Coordinates of N, CA, C and O in Angstrom, one line a residue:
M65 N -21.9 -66.7 17.4 CA -20.8 -67.5 17.8 C -19.5 -66.8 17.3 O -18.5 -67.0 17.9
G66 N -19.6 -66.1 16.2 CA -18.4 -65.4 15.7 C -17.8 -64.3 16.7 O -16.6 -64.1 16.8
N67 N -18.7 -63.7 17.5 CA -18.3 -62.8 18.5 C -17.5 -63.4 19.6 O -16.6 -62.8 20.1
V68 N -17.8 -64.6 20.0 CA -17.0 -65.3 21.0 C -15.6 -65.5 20.5 O -14.7 -65.3 21.3
G69 N -15.4 -65.9 19.3 CA -14.1 -66.0 18.8 C -13.3 -64.7 18.8 O -12.1 -64.7 19.1
Y70 N -14.0 -63.6 18.4 CA -13.4 -62.3 18.4 C -12.9 -61.9 19.8 O -11.8 -61.4 20.0
Y71 N -13.8 -62.2 20.8 CA -13.5 -61.8 22.2 C -12.3 -62.6 22.7 O -11.4 -62.1 23.4
I72 N -12.2 -63.9 22.4 CA -11.1 -64.7 22.7 C -9.8 -64.2 22.1 O -8.8 -64.1 22.7
F73 N -9.9 -63.8 20.8 CA -8.8 -63.2 20.1 C -8.3 -61.9 20.8 O -7.1 -61.7 21.0
V74 N -9.2 -61.1 21.2 CA -8.9 -59.8 21.9 C -8.2 -60.1 23.2 O -7.2 -59.5 23.5
L75 N -8.7 -61.0 24.0 CA -8.1 -61.3 25.3 C -6.7 -61.9 25.1 O -5.8 -61.5 25.8
V76 N -6.5 -62.8 24.1 CA -5.2 -63.3 23.9 C -4.2 -62.2 23.4 O -3.1 -62.1 23.9
A77 N -4.7 -61.4 22.5 CA -3.8 -60.3 22.0 C -3.4 -59.3 23.1 O -2.3 -58.9 23.2
I78 N -4.4 -59.0 24.0 CA -4.0 -58.1 25.1 C -3.0 -58.8 26.1 O -2.1 -58.1 26.5
M79 N -3.2 -60.0 26.4 CA -2.3 -60.7 27.3 C -0.9 -60.8 26.7 O 0.1 -60.6 27.3
V80 N -0.8 -61.2 25.4 CA 0.5 -61.3 24.7 C 1.2 -60.0 24.7 O 2.4 -59.8 25.0
A81 N 0.4 -58.9 24.3 CA 1.0 -57.6 24.2 C 1.5 -57.1 25.6 O 2.6 -56.5 25.7
F82 N 0.7 -57.4 26.6 CA 1.1 -57.0 27.9 C 2.4 -57.7 28.4 O 3.3 -57.0 29.0
V83 N 2.5 -59.0 28.2 CA 3.7 -59.7 28.6 C 4.9 -59.2 27.8 O 6.0 -59.0 28.4
V84 N 4.8 -59.0 26.5 CA 5.9 -58.6 25.7 C 6.4 -57.2 26.2 O 7.5 -56.9 26.4
V85 N 5.4 -56.3 26.3 CA 5.7 -54.9 26.7 C 6.3 -54.9 28.1 O 7.2 -54.1 28.4
K86 N 5.8 -55.7 29.0 CA 6.3 -55.8 30.4 C 7.8 -56.1 30.4 O 8.5 -55.6 31.2
K87 N 8.2 -57.0 29.5 CA 9.6 -57.4 29.5 C 10.5 -56.4 28.8 O 11.7 -56.4 29.0
V88 N 9.9 -55.5 28.0 CA 10.7 -54.7 27.2 C 10.7 -53.2 27.6 O 11.8 -52.6 27.6
A89 N 9.6 -52.7 28.0 CA 9.4 -51.2 28.1 C 9.2 -50.8 29.6 O 8.9 -51.6 30.5
S90 N 9.3 -49.5 29.8 CA 9.0 -48.9 31.1 C 7.4 -48.8 31.2 O 6.7 -49.0 30.3
C91 N 7.0 -48.3 32.4 CA 5.6 -48.3 32.7 C 4.8 -47.3 31.8 O 3.7 -47.6 31.4
L92 N 5.4 -46.2 31.5 CA 4.7 -45.2 30.7 C 4.5 -45.7 29.3 O 3.4 -45.6 28.7
V93 N 5.5 -46.3 28.7 CA 5.5 -46.8 27.4 C 4.5 -48.0 27.3 O 3.7 -48.1 26.4
K94 N 4.5 -48.8 28.4 CA 3.6 -49.9 28.4 C 2.2 -49.5 28.4 O 1.4 -50.1 27.7
S95 N 1.9 -48.5 29.2 CA 0.5 -48.0 29.2 C 0.1 -47.4 27.9 O -1.1 -47.7 27.4
A96 N 0.9 -46.7 27.2 CA 0.6 -46.1 25.9 C 0.4 -47.2 24.9 O -0.6 -47.1 24.1
I97 N 1.2 -48.2 24.9 CA 1.0 -49.3 23.9 C -0.3 -50.1 24.2 O -1.0 -50.4 23.2
L98 N -0.6 -50.3 25.4 CA -1.8 -51.0 25.8 C -3.0 -50.2 25.4 O -4.0 -50.8 24.8
I99 N -3.0 -48.9 25.6 CA -4.1 -48.1 25.1 C -4.3 -48.1 23.6 O -5.4 -48.2 23.1
A100 N -3.1 -48.0 22.9 CA -3.2 -48.1 21.4 C -3.7 -49.4 20.9 O -4.5 -49.4 20.0
L101 N -3.3 -50.5 21.6 CA -3.9 -51.8 21.2 C -5.4 -51.9 21.4 O -6.1 -52.4 20.5
I102 N -5.9 -51.4 22.5 CA -7.3 -51.4 22.8 C -8.0 -50.6 21.7 O -9.1 -51.0 21.2
V103 N -7.5 -49.4 21.4 CA -8.1 -48.5 20.4 C -8.2 -49.2 19.0 O -9.2 -49.2 18.3
I104 N -7.1 -49.9 18.6 CA -7.0 -50.6 17.3 C -8.0 -51.7 17.3 O -8.7 -51.9 16.3
L105 N -8.1 -52.5 18.4 CA -9.0 -53.6 18.4 C -10.5 -53.2 18.4 O -11.3 -53.8 17.7
A106 N -10.8 -52.1 19.1 CA -12.1 -51.5 19.0 C -12.5 -51.0 17.6 O -13.6 -51.2 17.1
A107 N -11.5 -50.4 17.0 CA -11.7 -49.9 15.6 C -12.0 -51.1 14.6 O -12.9 -51.0 13.8
V108 N -11.2 -52.1 14.8 CA -11.4 -53.3 13.9 C -12.8 -53.9 14.2 O -13.5 -54.3 13.3
Y109 N -13.2 -54.0 15.5 CA -14.5 -54.6 15.8 C -15.6 -53.7 15.1 O -16.5 -54.3 14.5
Y110 N -15.6 -52.4 15.3 CA -16.6 -51.6 14.7 C -16.6 -51.5 13.2 O -17.7 -51.4 12.6
L111 N -15.5 -51.6 12.6 CA -15.4 -51.5 11.1 C -15.8 -52.8 10.5 O -16.4 -52.8 9.4
Y112 N -15.5 -53.9 11.0 CA -15.7 -55.2 10.4 C -16.8 -56.1 10.9 O -17.3 -56.9 10.2
F113 N -17.2 -55.9 12.2 CA -18.2 -56.7 12.8 C -19.5 -56.0 13.0 O -20.5 -56.6 13.4
M114 N -19.6 -54.7 12.9 CA -20.8 -54.0 13.1 C -21.5 -53.7 11.8 O -21.1 -53.5 10.8

């Protein structure tokens, strides 16, 4: 059940980051930040939940 909470957190974090970056940055910067966010969330998952 803990994984479900993590996935909900990840989805919310991605959506919030996407909306914020969409209003602030250009397309190239937006893509770089989204990729960095995905890498950070994947690292947190593997370090703390595996």
